[in-house]
């Protein structure tokens, strides 16, 4: 550090000053997120209507002295509470990830000594020493530096490192991004050079801290499906409570048994309440998360799965998402000729380009951290191997760093023969041209080539060479007689899978918007490369800053490229899209993306290159950073919703006979058919297991050729409700007639209940088959059925056999064994109850069906 500030003149803070600042400002970390207590989670779980009804029924059984029934219901309650409680304990870790990211080890000067401390112990006023490869622990002002470049892509989205200069004592704090600023920011990485800086902001006051603070203000929203299901459950619950009250009053005044009335009323409420909806939704989302994980997509919030299929806009960061987030040497220019490296598979570089690449390497570090210098070295190893243009035995004598006045650096080398000094320089093309003192015509020609390369989205650097024969090297680079060697064109290349993924997104009716901190030209080039529509129009962060929400909402309807934007502007874009009624998916990998990821309906973070902050804020994480995985996830999201809709229709249908058989016997003065244990058995065990069959169904081959589903169209539209209600009423009528026939035949209460219960279980199974497809007949469905169907059939029939024939369970469920011919009768009745729907399928293309469709819709 001898060329920097005199280290002996810096004493830094004393221990007493540090302790005082820690007391007043706290540690250099973000405050931990408040965690919910186990007790508050338990209270919320217990507030679920179905659980309250089960607990009420269990209490009544205890009051009546029926301990076995009470214990069985209690076991159902315990199982449901355990599953739900486990899910609720998964809390957000975003702020914790931010705190870890902002707490690297750091070298500071305190009491005149250099010591290395955890980043969380850095305080305002600390003097920090930063070198290549260090992560900045806090926001600081640069007091002294040499060739200092910092990667701020986590905060700005810019793929290129930015240069830093010494503070002039006057400049005020500015936002991250842009070259030649005297400020460094927490979470950024030093890619080249070294420096001394003074900390002026720590903790949540830093730029990265402000992002963390903004995450606290963004609340997760319930999905539309959750809201719809909650609304249905609440509505049916109110109806159930009213009917429960009527049943209690009827028992009290007609039969004079208020306790039995309460039990019958609670049973009816349980039968009516579609509590399986949230249970089945949980099963679909859990299995959906597992299926999506097989496509290299990790689900952090299962609610995003149900929204995936409805996504209308995909907002994507450019750097590391659509591109590889690396600098690739794409183009070389020398002696009036271009050479495009990506166009040639051969490693035979034309001789005229050897000198250009040779001096680009000589103007770089031997073991660089800077991505551009890394690329130059790697390209040299590929193209210059076994040539005279690689000089591992040369020694570096002197470095001339970048400066504000001259944006070029030079390395002075000496060969083993100790003859002349060889000087290699690289930097901004204008700076290299100044060093070479070229004439006007030659200068104009080269700048024209620079413009051509820049319009292709390339980052352009110039290269020059010089020979110096004197013993004493000059103080200034301008004192060398440089000759222009050529131009280097670097690009952050688009992912090879991105064009196909973008096309498939458009085919599926999903709009793609690029939001980046990079320059408009680069963004437009990548947009054209991967097929984003309307690439000629864009909005910069500067223009965005001047827009109010109404103007932004209008502009965003046609603009697909947003360049040079800041983190809070990304959030504003997402919110404007949401205000326009769009369902927004947002991809990103940096700290700068975290607020937008959390605010979007579906936040999708990069797993390999992404930061902890982005991953923890997102709903989904791409484990392999492959953009095409997003499209695969959307396809699965659509499949999950289609299958979920069929499963919910099935549940709605099966609830009609369950509720009806709980209510009708009361009006006809028949014995009670269904008890709380039967309903809990059907709704909490059989129905969710049956729903797995629907979840396993494959998607429609044309699923990605249709538009996203209409947000305002509920899952339970008129067609679904009418068909499901007709199916349920048909089963109810058949089972009630069977129950009456059994009673009138002189059979006892237990046998009649066994007939009805067995018929309900078999109706469950038949409903699955007919609802797996509303187009195929039973024969076609069984031929193409998944293995899960047969497994569920076997499991349900086994459970039915156990509760009917094992004495312990049959007494617990108040049932009795049935004969084989009884099962034939039950099966015949159930088949007849749903035969009309199969007939409807047979005539689905006739005028009769067309008329029925008109009535339904």
PDB file of N, CA, C and O in Angstrom, residues 166-221:
ATOM      1  N   UNK A 166     -10.589   8.604  -5.811  1.00  0.00           N
ATOM      2  CA  UNK A 166     -10.462   9.160  -4.467  1.00  0.00           C
ATOM      3  C   UNK A 166     -11.476  10.286  -4.266  1.00  0.00           C
ATOM      4  O   UNK A 166     -11.822  11.028  -5.186  1.00  0.00           O
ATOM      5  N   UNK A 167     -11.927  10.428  -3.041  1.00  0.00           N
ATOM      6  CA  UNK A 167     -12.870  11.483  -2.682  1.00  0.00           C
ATOM      7  C   UNK A 167     -12.167  12.837  -2.735  1.00  0.00           C
ATOM      8  O   UNK A 167     -11.044  12.998  -2.242  1.00  0.00           O
ATOM      9  N   UNK A 168     -12.851  13.826  -3.319  1.00  0.00           N
ATOM     10  CA  UNK A 168     -12.262  15.161  -3.417  1.00  0.00           C
ATOM     11  C   UNK A 168     -12.594  16.045  -2.226  1.00  0.00           C
ATOM     12  O   UNK A 168     -12.244  17.231  -2.196  1.00  0.00           O
ATOM     13  N   UNK A 169     -13.286  15.473  -1.230  1.00  0.00           N
ATOM     14  CA  UNK A 169     -13.657  16.232  -0.041  1.00  0.00           C
ATOM     15  C   UNK A 169     -14.930  17.023  -0.189  1.00  0.00           C
ATOM     16  O   UNK A 169     -15.409  17.634   0.779  1.00  0.00           O
ATOM     17  N   UNK A 170     -15.528  17.012  -1.393  1.00  0.00           N
ATOM     18  CA  UNK A 170     -16.727  17.810  -1.626  1.00  0.00           C
ATOM     19  C   UNK A 170     -17.922  16.969  -2.078  1.00  0.00           C
ATOM     20  O   UNK A 170     -19.064  17.269  -1.727  1.00  0.00           O
ATOM     21  N   UNK A 171     -17.676  15.938  -2.865  1.00  0.00           N
ATOM     22  CA  UNK A 171     -18.771  15.148  -3.449  1.00  0.00           C
ATOM     23  C   UNK A 171     -19.662  14.564  -2.363  1.00  0.00           C
ATOM     24  O   UNK A 171     -19.179  14.034  -1.360  1.00  0.00           O
ATOM     25  N   UNK A 172     -20.978  14.664  -2.583  1.00  0.00           N
ATOM     26  CA  UNK A 172     -21.930  14.096  -1.648  1.00  0.00           C
ATOM     27  C   UNK A 172     -22.280  12.672  -2.070  1.00  0.00           C
ATOM     28  O   UNK A 172     -22.090  12.288  -3.225  1.00  0.00           O
ATOM     29  N   UNK A 173     -22.827  11.917  -1.111  1.00  0.00           N
ATOM     30  CA  UNK A 173     -23.139  10.515  -1.375  1.00  0.00           C
ATOM     31  C   UNK A 173     -24.068  10.376  -2.573  1.00  0.00           C
ATOM     32  O   UNK A 173     -25.021  11.127  -2.730  1.00  0.00           O
ATOM     33  N   UNK A 174     -23.769   9.404  -3.441  1.00  0.00           N
ATOM     34  CA  UNK A 174     -24.602   9.129  -4.607  1.00  0.00           C
ATOM     35  C   UNK A 174     -25.015   7.664  -4.588  1.00  0.00           C
ATOM     36  O   UNK A 174     -24.474   6.845  -3.845  1.00  0.00           O
ATOM     37  N   UNK A 175     -25.984   7.329  -5.441  1.00  0.00           N
ATOM     38  CA  UNK A 175     -26.453   5.951  -5.530  1.00  0.00           C
ATOM     39  C   UNK A 175     -25.422   5.075  -6.232  1.00  0.00           C
ATOM     40  O   UNK A 175     -24.594   5.571  -6.999  1.00  0.00           O
ATOM     41  N   UNK A 176     -25.449   3.759  -6.009  1.00  0.00           N
ATOM     42  CA  UNK A 176     -24.515   2.867  -6.707  1.00  0.00           C
ATOM     43  C   UNK A 176     -24.692   2.938  -8.215  1.00  0.00           C
ATOM     44  O   UNK A 176     -25.760   3.296  -8.713  1.00  0.00           O
ATOM     45  N   UNK A 177     -23.660   2.589  -8.937  1.00  0.00           N
ATOM     46  CA  UNK A 177     -23.709   2.549 -10.398  1.00  0.00           C
ATOM     47  C   UNK A 177     -22.962   3.705 -11.030  1.00  0.00           C
ATOM     48  O   UNK A 177     -22.979   4.823 -10.533  1.00  0.00           O
ATOM     49  N   UNK A 178     -22.269   3.430 -12.109  1.00  0.00           N
ATOM     50  CA  UNK A 178     -21.536   4.473 -12.826  1.00  0.00           C
ATOM     51  C   UNK A 178     -20.079   4.526 -12.411  1.00  0.00           C
ATOM     52  O   UNK A 178     -19.714   4.179 -11.282  1.00  0.00           O
ATOM     53  N   UNK A 179     -19.245   4.952 -13.329  1.00  0.00           N
ATOM     54  CA  UNK A 179     -17.803   5.013 -13.083  1.00  0.00           C
ATOM     55  C   UNK A 179     -17.396   6.306 -12.391  1.00  0.00           C
ATOM     56  O   UNK A 179     -18.132   7.294 -12.364  1.00  0.00           O
ATOM     57  N   UNK A 180     -16.188   6.271 -11.831  1.00  0.00           N
ATOM     58  CA  UNK A 180     -15.490   7.441 -11.286  1.00  0.00           C
ATOM     59  C   UNK A 180     -16.212   8.106 -10.122  1.00  0.00           C
ATOM     60  O   UNK A 180     -16.207   9.319  -9.974  1.00  0.00           O
ATOM     61  N   UNK A 181     -16.864   7.265  -9.276  1.00  0.00           N
ATOM     62  CA  UNK A 181     -17.472   7.783  -8.051  1.00  0.00           C
ATOM     63  C   UNK A 181     -16.578   7.406  -6.868  1.00  0.00           C
ATOM     64  O   UNK A 181     -15.951   6.331  -6.872  1.00  0.00           O
ATOM     65  N   UNK A 182     -16.520   8.226  -5.822  1.00  0.00           N
ATOM     66  CA  UNK A 182     -15.634   7.943  -4.689  1.00  0.00           C
ATOM     67  C   UNK A 182     -16.302   7.155  -3.565  1.00  0.00           C
ATOM     68  O   UNK A 182     -15.853   7.225  -2.427  1.00  0.00           O
ATOM     69  N   UNK A 183     -17.379   6.409  -3.882  1.00  0.00           N
ATOM     70  CA  UNK A 183     -18.104   5.687  -2.838  1.00  0.00           C
ATOM     71  C   UNK A 183     -18.161   4.194  -3.164  1.00  0.00           C
ATOM     72  O   UNK A 183     -18.314   3.805  -4.324  1.00  0.00           O
ATOM     73  N   UNK A 184     -18.020   3.379  -2.117  1.00  0.00           N
ATOM     74  CA  UNK A 184     -18.191   1.930  -2.247  1.00  0.00           C
ATOM     75  C   UNK A 184     -19.321   1.511  -1.324  1.00  0.00           C
ATOM     76  O   UNK A 184     -19.588   2.167  -0.310  1.00  0.00           O
ATOM     77  N   UNK A 185     -19.971   0.376  -1.664  1.00  0.00           N
ATOM     78  CA  UNK A 185     -21.222   0.036  -0.993  1.00  0.00           C
ATOM     79  C   UNK A 185     -21.207  -1.381  -0.431  1.00  0.00           C
ATOM     80  O   UNK A 185     -20.636  -2.297  -1.028  1.00  0.00           O
ATOM     81  N   UNK A 186     -21.862  -1.516   0.700  1.00  0.00           N
ATOM     82  CA  UNK A 186     -21.950  -2.801   1.391  1.00  0.00           C
ATOM     83  C   UNK A 186     -22.486  -3.880   0.462  1.00  0.00           C
ATOM     84  O   UNK A 186     -23.453  -3.676  -0.258  1.00  0.00           O
ATOM     85  N   UNK A 187     -21.841  -5.062   0.490  1.00  0.00           N
ATOM     86  CA  UNK A 187     -22.269  -6.191  -0.322  1.00  0.00           C
ATOM     87  C   UNK A 187     -21.619  -6.274  -1.677  1.00  0.00           C
ATOM     88  O   UNK A 187     -21.693  -7.308  -2.333  1.00  0.00           O
ATOM     89  N   UNK A 188     -20.958  -5.179  -2.153  1.00  0.00           N
ATOM     90  CA  UNK A 188     -20.289  -5.212  -3.459  1.00  0.00           C
ATOM     91  C   UNK A 188     -18.906  -5.862  -3.319  1.00  0.00           C
ATOM     92  O   UNK A 188     -18.388  -6.026  -2.219  1.00  0.00           O
ATOM     93  N   UNK A 189     -18.308  -6.219  -4.454  1.00  0.00           N
ATOM     94  CA  UNK A 189     -17.058  -6.985  -4.467  1.00  0.00           C
ATOM     95  C   UNK A 189     -15.961  -6.230  -5.216  1.00  0.00           C
ATOM     96  O   UNK A 189     -16.187  -5.716  -6.312  1.00  0.00           O
ATOM     97  N   UNK A 190     -14.767  -6.184  -4.623  1.00  0.00           N
ATOM     98  CA  UNK A 190     -13.615  -5.561  -5.272  1.00  0.00           C
ATOM     99  C   UNK A 190     -13.043  -6.544  -6.293  1.00  0.00           C
ATOM    100  O   UNK A 190     -12.646  -7.653  -5.937  1.00  0.00           O
ATOM    101  N   UNK A 191     -13.017  -6.147  -7.572  1.00  0.00           N
ATOM    102  CA  UNK A 191     -12.527  -7.053  -8.611  1.00  0.00           C
ATOM    103  C   UNK A 191     -11.107  -6.734  -9.044  1.00  0.00           C
ATOM    104  O   UNK A 191     -10.421  -7.587  -9.621  1.00  0.00           O
ATOM    105  N   UNK A 192     -10.649  -5.514  -8.777  1.00  0.00           N
ATOM    106  CA  UNK A 192      -9.255  -5.196  -9.087  1.00  0.00           C
ATOM    107  C   UNK A 192      -8.815  -3.995  -8.267  1.00  0.00           C
ATOM    108  O   UNK A 192      -9.630  -3.182  -7.826  1.00  0.00           O
ATOM    109  N   UNK A 193      -7.512  -3.908  -8.048  1.00  0.00           N
ATOM    110  CA  UNK A 193      -6.934  -2.757  -7.347  1.00  0.00           C
ATOM    111  C   UNK A 193      -7.035  -2.871  -5.836  1.00  0.00           C
ATOM    112  O   UNK A 193      -7.305  -3.929  -5.270  1.00  0.00           O
ATOM    113  N   UNK A 194      -6.808  -1.739  -5.187  1.00  0.00           N
ATOM    114  CA  UNK A 194      -6.806  -1.680  -3.730  1.00  0.00           C
ATOM    115  C   UNK A 194      -7.148  -0.268  -3.297  1.00  0.00           C
ATOM    116  O   UNK A 194      -7.143   0.669  -4.103  1.00  0.00           O
ATOM    117  N   UNK A 195      -7.464  -0.114  -2.031  1.00  0.00           N
ATOM    118  CA  UNK A 195      -7.827   1.217  -1.576  1.00  0.00           C
ATOM    119  C   UNK A 195      -8.006   1.290  -0.070  1.00  0.00           C
ATOM    120  O   UNK A 195      -7.994   0.284   0.642  1.00  0.00           O
ATOM    121  N   UNK A 196      -8.146   2.522   0.404  1.00  0.00           N
ATOM    122  CA  UNK A 196      -8.458   2.793   1.808  1.00  0.00           C
ATOM    123  C   UNK A 196      -9.735   3.626   1.815  1.00  0.00           C
ATOM    124  O   UNK A 196      -9.885   4.576   1.039  1.00  0.00           O
ATOM    125  N   UNK A 197     -10.692   3.248   2.669  1.00  0.00           N
ATOM    126  CA  UNK A 197     -11.980   3.935   2.691  1.00  0.00           C
ATOM    127  C   UNK A 197     -12.429   4.164   4.123  1.00  0.00           C
ATOM    128  O   UNK A 197     -12.012   3.451   5.051  1.00  0.00           O
ATOM    129  N   UNK A 198     -13.286   5.166   4.289  1.00  0.00           N
ATOM    130  CA  UNK A 198     -13.822   5.503   5.602  1.00  0.00           C
ATOM    131  C   UNK A 198     -15.325   5.223   5.606  1.00  0.00           C
ATOM    132  O   UNK A 198     -16.067   5.712   4.752  1.00  0.00           O
ATOM    133  N   UNK A 199     -15.759   4.436   6.580  1.00  0.00           N
ATOM    134  CA  UNK A 199     -17.161   4.026   6.681  1.00  0.00           C
ATOM    135  C   UNK A 199     -18.020   5.213   7.114  1.00  0.00           C
ATOM    136  O   UNK A 199     -17.674   5.925   8.052  1.00  0.00           O
ATOM    137  N   UNK A 200     -19.139   5.412   6.397  1.00  0.00           N
ATOM    138  CA  UNK A 200     -20.049   6.487   6.814  1.00  0.00           C
ATOM    139  C   UNK A 200     -21.481   6.000   7.057  1.00  0.00           C
ATOM    140  O   UNK A 200     -22.288   6.711   7.636  1.00  0.00           O
ATOM    141  N   UNK A 201     -21.815   4.764   6.639  1.00  0.00           N
ATOM    142  CA  UNK A 201     -23.135   4.196   6.922  1.00  0.00           C
ATOM    143  C   UNK A 201     -22.998   2.706   7.215  1.00  0.00           C
ATOM    144  O   UNK A 201     -22.231   2.006   6.553  1.00  0.00           O
ATOM    145  N   UNK A 202     -23.732   2.229   8.201  1.00  0.00           N
ATOM    146  CA  UNK A 202     -23.707   0.810   8.552  1.00  0.00           C
ATOM    147  C   UNK A 202     -25.138   0.302   8.709  1.00  0.00           C
ATOM    148  O   UNK A 202     -26.098   1.071   8.766  1.00  0.00           O
ATOM    149  N   UNK A 203     -25.263  -1.042   8.783  1.00  0.00           N
ATOM    150  CA  UNK A 203     -26.556  -1.660   9.078  1.00  0.00           C
ATOM    151  C   UNK A 203     -27.643  -1.321   8.081  1.00  0.00           C
ATOM    152  O   UNK A 203     -27.420  -1.255   6.872  1.00  0.00           O
ATOM    153  N   UNK A 204     -28.846  -1.084   8.592  1.00  0.00           N
ATOM    154  CA  UNK A 204     -29.988  -0.847   7.713  1.00  0.00           C
ATOM    155  C   UNK A 204     -29.964   0.524   7.035  1.00  0.00           C
ATOM    156  O   UNK A 204     -30.804   0.821   6.184  1.00  0.00           O
ATOM    157  N   UNK A 205     -28.965   1.377   7.402  1.00  0.00           N
ATOM    158  CA  UNK A 205     -28.844   2.676   6.735  1.00  0.00           C
ATOM    159  C   UNK A 205     -28.094   2.576   5.410  1.00  0.00           C
ATOM    160  O   UNK A 205     -28.127   3.505   4.601  1.00  0.00           O
ATOM    161  N   UNK A 206     -27.402   1.461   5.164  1.00  0.00           N
ATOM    162  CA  UNK A 206     -26.675   1.273   3.913  1.00  0.00           C
ATOM    163  C   UNK A 206     -27.652   1.031   2.763  1.00  0.00           C
ATOM    164  O   UNK A 206     -28.852   0.821   2.973  1.00  0.00           O
ATOM    165  N   UNK A 207     -27.119   1.047   1.537  1.00  0.00           N
ATOM    166  CA  UNK A 207     -27.974   0.795   0.377  1.00  0.00           C
ATOM    167  C   UNK A 207     -28.593  -0.597   0.446  1.00  0.00           C
ATOM    168  O   UNK A 207     -29.771  -0.781   0.178  1.00  0.00           O
ATOM    169  N   UNK A 208     -27.784  -1.593   0.824  1.00  0.00           N
ATOM    170  CA  UNK A 208     -28.312  -2.950   0.940  1.00  0.00           C
ATOM    171  C   UNK A 208     -29.294  -3.034   2.110  1.00  0.00           C
ATOM    172  O   UNK A 208     -30.272  -3.769   2.070  1.00  0.00           O
ATOM    173  N   UNK A 209     -29.056  -2.234   3.146  1.00  0.00           N
ATOM    174  CA  UNK A 209     -29.954  -2.193   4.291  1.00  0.00           C
ATOM    175  C   UNK A 209     -31.298  -1.594   3.948  1.00  0.00           C
ATOM    176  O   UNK A 209     -32.337  -2.034   4.452  1.00  0.00           O
ATOM    177  N   UNK A 210     -31.293  -0.583   3.077  1.00  0.00           N
ATOM    178  CA  UNK A 210     -32.559   0.031   2.660  1.00  0.00           C
ATOM    179  C   UNK A 210     -33.423  -0.974   1.918  1.00  0.00           C
ATOM    180  O   UNK A 210     -34.649  -0.982   2.058  1.00  0.00           O
ATOM    181  N   UNK A 211     -32.754  -1.834   1.115  1.00  0.00           N
ATOM    182  CA  UNK A 211     -33.501  -2.877   0.410  1.00  0.00           C
ATOM    183  C   UNK A 211     -34.114  -3.832   1.422  1.00  0.00           C
ATOM    184  O   UNK A 211     -35.275  -4.218   1.328  1.00  0.00           O
ATOM    185  N   UNK A 212     -33.312  -4.225   2.430  1.00  0.00           N
ATOM    186  CA  UNK A 212     -33.833  -5.110   3.463  1.00  0.00           C
ATOM    187  C   UNK A 212     -35.009  -4.498   4.194  1.00  0.00           C
ATOM    188  O   UNK A 212     -35.994  -5.174   4.511  1.00  0.00           O
ATOM    189  N   UNK A 213     -34.932  -3.193   4.462  1.00  0.00           N
ATOM    190  CA  UNK A 213     -36.012  -2.508   5.173  1.00  0.00           C
ATOM    191  C   UNK A 213     -37.269  -2.466   4.321  1.00  0.00           C
ATOM    192  O   UNK A 213     -38.382  -2.621   4.819  1.00  0.00           O
ATOM    193  N   UNK A 214     -37.084  -2.279   3.000  1.00  0.00           N
ATOM    194  CA  UNK A 214     -38.256  -2.228   2.122  1.00  0.00           C
ATOM    195  C   UNK A 214     -38.962  -3.572   2.066  1.00  0.00           C
ATOM    196  O   UNK A 214     -40.168  -3.641   1.856  1.00  0.00           O
ATOM    197  N   UNK A 215     -38.213  -4.677   2.269  1.00  0.00           N
ATOM    198  CA  UNK A 215     -38.838  -5.997   2.247  1.00  0.00           C
ATOM    199  C   UNK A 215     -39.821  -6.157   3.403  1.00  0.00           C
ATOM    200  O   UNK A 215     -40.801  -6.880   3.308  1.00  0.00           O
ATOM    201  N   UNK A 216     -39.549  -5.478   4.531  1.00  0.00           N
ATOM    202  CA  UNK A 216     -40.440  -5.584   5.678  1.00  0.00           C
ATOM    203  C   UNK A 216     -41.807  -4.988   5.385  1.00  0.00           C
ATOM    204  O   UNK A 216     -42.803  -5.376   5.984  1.00  0.00           O
ATOM    205  N   UNK A 217     -41.853  -4.010   4.476  1.00  0.00           N
ATOM    206  CA  UNK A 217     -43.114  -3.323   4.196  1.00  0.00           C
ATOM    207  C   UNK A 217     -43.952  -4.055   3.156  1.00  0.00           C
ATOM    208  O   UNK A 217     -45.103  -3.710   2.941  1.00  0.00           O
ATOM    209  N   UNK A 218     -43.361  -5.068   2.497  1.00  0.00           N
ATOM    210  CA  UNK A 218     -44.095  -5.808   1.463  1.00  0.00           C
ATOM    211  C   UNK A 218     -44.723  -7.034   2.095  1.00  0.00           C
ATOM    212  O   UNK A 218     -44.043  -7.902   2.626  1.00  0.00           O
ATOM    213  N   UNK A 219     -46.032  -7.099   2.061  1.00  0.00           N
ATOM    214  CA  UNK A 219     -46.741  -8.210   2.671  1.00  0.00           C
ATOM    215  C   UNK A 219     -47.122  -9.239   1.614  1.00  0.00           C
ATOM    216  O   UNK A 219     -47.516  -8.898   0.503  1.00  0.00           O
ATOM    217  N   UNK A 220     -46.992 -10.522   1.987  1.00  0.00           N
ATOM    218  CA  UNK A 220     -47.408 -11.579   1.081  1.00  0.00           C
ATOM    219  C   UNK A 220     -48.928 -11.559   0.941  1.00  0.00           C
ATOM    220  O   UNK A 220     -49.655 -11.420   1.925  1.00  0.00           O
ATOM    221  N   UNK A 221     -49.403 -11.709  -0.301  1.00  0.00           N
ATOM    222  CA  UNK A 221     -50.835 -11.705  -0.546  1.00  0.00           C
ATOM    223  C   UNK A 221     -51.340 -13.135  -0.685  1.00  0.00           C
ATOM    224  O   UNK A 221     -50.656 -14.006  -1.202  1.00  0.00           O
TER     225      UNK A 221
END
